[in-house]
Amino acid sequence: MKIDEAVRNLALEFCEKAGLKSGQTVIVGCSTSEIGGHRIGSFSNAEIGAIVFNGLFDVFSKHGVHLAAQCCEHLNRAIIVEREISKGFSIVNVVPIPGAGGAFAAAAYRGFGDPVALETFSADAGIDIGGTLIGMHLKRVAVPLRLDVKLVGEAIVIAARTRPPLIGGGRAKYDEGLM
């Protein structure tokens, strides 16, 4: 399957299975090296980064969902978002590029209307394309999502949504709508 087709199918399936509501945010970590069949961090590819960003951004925007792009470890996994969703988080001064931030984050920085970089973030759900380790940027209780789209190019896809923590033990009653 072509990369753009895989990304579109991934985004559509993710929106359906994650049960996201308009206004929520998805953190995406993406190794263009892994997509291209190389070891993570060894073969950053701006063209692949743009294809992945454009496909995800298009689908998520149509669902009213915000996209947050995770940079690579060379920028301490900073997050690139539209300024409008940055409130409450610390903005840092960095512009990602392929090789320092990653091709996907660089594409997000160029593709957003008013991008900012954040030191940390707490997303409602996430997609990890190629083993980029997005967990530090998810809300506290992550629930794995089993997706049919398991690869983008050669990169393994892992996804999760979050839910509020359950408290109260055996006698507590829970809102199934929040599960």
mmCIF file with all atom_site columns, N, CA, C and O in Angstrom, residues 30-48:
data_model
loop_
_atom_site.group_PDB
_atom_site.id
_atom_site.type_symbol
_atom_site.label_atom_id
_atom_site.label_alt_id
_atom_site.label_comp_id
_atom_site.label_asym_id
_atom_site.label_entity_id
_atom_site.label_seq_id
_atom_site.pdbx_PDB_ins_code
_atom_site.Cartn_x
_atom_site.Cartn_y
_atom_site.Cartn_z
_atom_site.occupancy
_atom_site.B_iso_or_equiv
_atom_site.pdbx_formal_charge
_atom_site.auth_seq_id
_atom_site.auth_comp_id
_atom_site.auth_asym_id
_atom_site.auth_atom_id
_atom_site.pdbx_PDB_model_num
ATOM 1  N N  . CYS A 1 30 ? 6.433  10.222 14.509 1.00 0.00 ? 30 CYS A N  1
ATOM 2  C CA . CYS A 1 30 ? 6.602  9.590  13.207 1.00 0.00 ? 30 CYS A CA 1
ATOM 3  C C  . CYS A 1 30 ? 8.070  9.540  12.816 1.00 0.00 ? 30 CYS A C  1
ATOM 4  O O  . CYS A 1 30 ? 8.733  10.581 12.739 1.00 0.00 ? 30 CYS A O  1
ATOM 5  N N  . SER A 1 31 ? 8.558  8.349  12.543 1.00 0.00 ? 31 SER A N  1
ATOM 6  C CA . SER A 1 31 ? 9.909  8.185  12.020 1.00 0.00 ? 31 SER A CA 1
ATOM 7  C C  . SER A 1 31 ? 9.832  7.966  10.511 1.00 0.00 ? 31 SER A C  1
ATOM 8  O O  . SER A 1 31 ? 9.407  6.901  10.056 1.00 0.00 ? 31 SER A O  1
ATOM 9  N N  . THR A 1 32 ? 10.236 8.970  9.756  1.00 0.00 ? 32 THR A N  1
ATOM 10 C CA . THR A 1 32 ? 10.254 8.803  8.300  1.00 0.00 ? 32 THR A CA 1
ATOM 11 C C  . THR A 1 32 ? 11.346 7.809  7.903  1.00 0.00 ? 32 THR A C  1
ATOM 12 O O  . THR A 1 32 ? 11.232 7.143  6.868  1.00 0.00 ? 32 THR A O  1
ATOM 13 N N  . SER A 1 33 ? 12.375 7.684  8.726  1.00 0.00 ? 33 SER A N  1
ATOM 14 C CA . SER A 1 33 ? 13.404 6.669  8.475  1.00 0.00 ? 33 SER A CA 1
ATOM 15 C C  . SER A 1 33 ? 12.785 5.277  8.496  1.00 0.00 ? 33 SER A C  1
ATOM 16 O O  . SER A 1 33 ? 13.000 4.472  7.578  1.00 0.00 ? 33 SER A O  1
ATOM 17 N N  . GLU A 1 34 ? 12.017 4.980  9.547  1.00 0.00 ? 34 GLU A N  1
ATOM 18 C CA . GLU A 1 34 ? 11.374 3.666  9.670  1.00 0.00 ? 34 GLU A CA 1
ATOM 19 C C  . GLU A 1 34 ? 10.378 3.426  8.535  1.00 0.00 ? 34 GLU A C  1
ATOM 20 O O  . GLU A 1 34 ? 10.301 2.324  8.001  1.00 0.00 ? 34 GLU A O  1
ATOM 21 N N  . ILE A 1 35 ? 9.618  4.442  8.174  1.00 0.00 ? 35 ILE A N  1
ATOM 22 C CA . ILE A 1 35 ? 8.667  4.297  7.065  1.00 0.00 ? 35 ILE A CA 1
ATOM 23 C C  . ILE A 1 35 ? 9.416  3.868  5.804  1.00 0.00 ? 35 ILE A C  1
ATOM 24 O O  . ILE A 1 35 ? 8.954  3.006  5.058  1.00 0.00 ? 35 ILE A O  1
ATOM 25 N N  . GLY A 1 36 ? 10.588 4.444  5.585  1.00 0.00 ? 36 GLY A N  1
ATOM 26 C CA . GLY A 1 36 ? 11.387 4.130  4.410  1.00 0.00 ? 36 GLY A CA 1
ATOM 27 C C  . GLY A 1 36 ? 12.206 2.857  4.526  1.00 0.00 ? 36 GLY A C  1
ATOM 28 O O  . GLY A 1 36 ? 12.970 2.533  3.613  1.00 0.00 ? 36 GLY A O  1
ATOM 29 N N  . GLY A 1 37 ? 12.083 2.133  5.631  1.00 0.00 ? 37 GLY A N  1
ATOM 30 C CA . GLY A 1 37 ? 12.790 0.868  5.788  1.00 0.00 ? 37 GLY A CA 1
ATOM 31 C C  . GLY A 1 37 ? 14.167 0.986  6.399  1.00 0.00 ? 37 GLY A C  1
ATOM 32 O O  . GLY A 1 37 ? 14.972 0.060  6.315  1.00 0.00 ? 37 GLY A O  1
ATOM 33 N N  . HIS A 1 38 ? 14.454 2.108  7.057  1.00 0.00 ? 38 HIS A N  1
ATOM 34 C CA . HIS A 1 38 ? 15.754 2.331  7.689  1.00 0.00 ? 38 HIS A CA 1
ATOM 35 C C  . HIS A 1 38 ? 15.595 2.396  9.201  1.00 0.00 ? 38 HIS A C  1
ATOM 36 O O  . HIS A 1 38 ? 14.480 2.537  9.716  1.00 0.00 ? 38 HIS A O  1
ATOM 37 N N  . ARG A 1 39 ? 16.712 2.316  9.925  1.00 0.00 ? 39 ARG A N  1
ATOM 38 C CA . ARG A 1 39 ? 16.688 2.414  11.372 1.00 0.00 ? 39 ARG A CA 1
ATOM 39 C C  . ARG A 1 39 ? 16.285 3.830  11.785 1.00 0.00 ? 39 ARG A C  1
ATOM 40 O O  . ARG A 1 39 ? 16.707 4.810  11.172 1.00 0.00 ? 39 ARG A O  1
ATOM 41 N N  . ILE A 1 40 ? 15.478 3.936  12.819 1.00 0.00 ? 40 ILE A N  1
ATOM 42 C CA . ILE A 1 40 ? 14.990 5.221  13.302 1.00 0.00 ? 40 ILE A CA 1
ATOM 43 C C  . ILE A 1 40 ? 16.145 6.214  13.472 1.00 0.00 ? 40 ILE A C  1
ATOM 44 O O  . ILE A 1 40 ? 17.207 5.864  13.973 1.00 0.00 ? 40 ILE A O  1
ATOM 45 N N  . GLY A 1 41 ? 15.937 7.434  12.984 1.00 0.00 ? 41 GLY A N  1
ATOM 46 C CA . GLY A 1 41 ? 16.918 8.494  13.118 1.00 0.00 ? 41 GLY A CA 1
ATOM 47 C C  . GLY A 1 41 ? 18.071 8.458  12.134 1.00 0.00 ? 41 GLY A C  1
ATOM 48 O O  . GLY A 1 41 ? 18.982 9.264  12.229 1.00 0.00 ? 41 GLY A O  1
ATOM 49 N N  . SER A 1 42 ? 18.026 7.540  11.175 1.00 0.00 ? 42 SER A N  1
ATOM 50 C CA . SER A 1 42 ? 19.180 7.390  10.291 1.00 0.00 ? 42 SER A CA 1
ATOM 51 C C  . SER A 1 42 ? 18.973 7.877  8.862  1.00 0.00 ? 42 SER A C  1
ATOM 52 O O  . SER A 1 42 ? 19.924 7.989  8.105  1.00 0.00 ? 42 SER A O  1
ATOM 53 N N  . PHE A 1 43 ? 17.718 8.182  8.494  1.00 0.00 ? 43 PHE A N  1
ATOM 54 C CA . PHE A 1 43 ? 17.446 8.506  7.096  1.00 0.00 ? 43 PHE A CA 1
ATOM 55 C C  . PHE A 1 43 ? 16.210 9.406  6.999  1.00 0.00 ? 43 PHE A C  1
ATOM 56 O O  . PHE A 1 43 ? 15.199 9.048  6.392  1.00 0.00 ? 43 PHE A O  1
ATOM 57 N N  . SER A 1 44 ? 16.259 10.565 7.644  1.00 0.00 ? 44 SER A N  1
ATOM 58 C CA . SER A 1 44 ? 15.131 11.495 7.664  1.00 0.00 ? 44 SER A CA 1
ATOM 59 C C  . SER A 1 44 ? 14.754 11.891 6.242  1.00 0.00 ? 44 SER A C  1
ATOM 60 O O  . SER A 1 44 ? 15.621 12.174 5.416  1.00 0.00 ? 44 SER A O  1
ATOM 61 N N  . ASN A 1 45 ? 13.455 11.892 5.955  1.00 0.00 ? 45 ASN A N  1
ATOM 62 C CA . ASN A 1 45 ? 12.995 12.129 4.588  1.00 0.00 ? 45 ASN A CA 1
ATOM 63 C C  . ASN A 1 45 ? 11.882 13.180 4.586  1.00 0.00 ? 45 ASN A C  1
ATOM 64 O O  . ASN A 1 45 ? 10.762 12.907 5.028  1.00 0.00 ? 45 ASN A O  1
ATOM 65 N N  . ALA A 1 46 ? 12.189 14.378 4.083  1.00 0.00 ? 46 ALA A N  1
ATOM 66 C CA . ALA A 1 46 ? 11.232 15.486 4.091  1.00 0.00 ? 46 ALA A CA 1
ATOM 67 C C  . ALA A 1 46 ? 9.990  15.181 3.259  1.00 0.00 ? 46 ALA A C  1
ATOM 68 O O  . ALA A 1 46 ? 8.878  15.585 3.636  1.00 0.00 ? 46 ALA A O  1
ATOM 69 N N  . GLU A 1 47 ? 10.144 14.489 2.154  1.00 0.00 ? 47 GLU A N  1
ATOM 70 C CA . GLU A 1 47 ? 8.990  14.164 1.309  1.00 0.00 ? 47 GLU A CA 1
ATOM 71 C C  . GLU A 1 47 ? 8.014  13.244 2.047  1.00 0.00 ? 47 GLU A C  1
ATOM 72 O O  . GLU A 1 47 ? 6.806  13.481 2.051  1.00 0.00 ? 47 GLU A O  1
ATOM 73 N N  . ILE A 1 48 ? 8.537  12.223 2.708  1.00 0.00 ? 48 ILE A N  1
ATOM 74 C CA . ILE A 1 48 ? 7.677  11.327 3.493  1.00 0.00 ? 48 ILE A CA 1
ATOM 75 C C  . ILE A 1 48 ? 7.043  12.091 4.650  1.00 0.00 ? 48 ILE A C  1
ATOM 76 O O  . ILE A 1 48 ? 5.848  11.924 4.932  1.00 0.00 ? 48 ILE A O  1
#
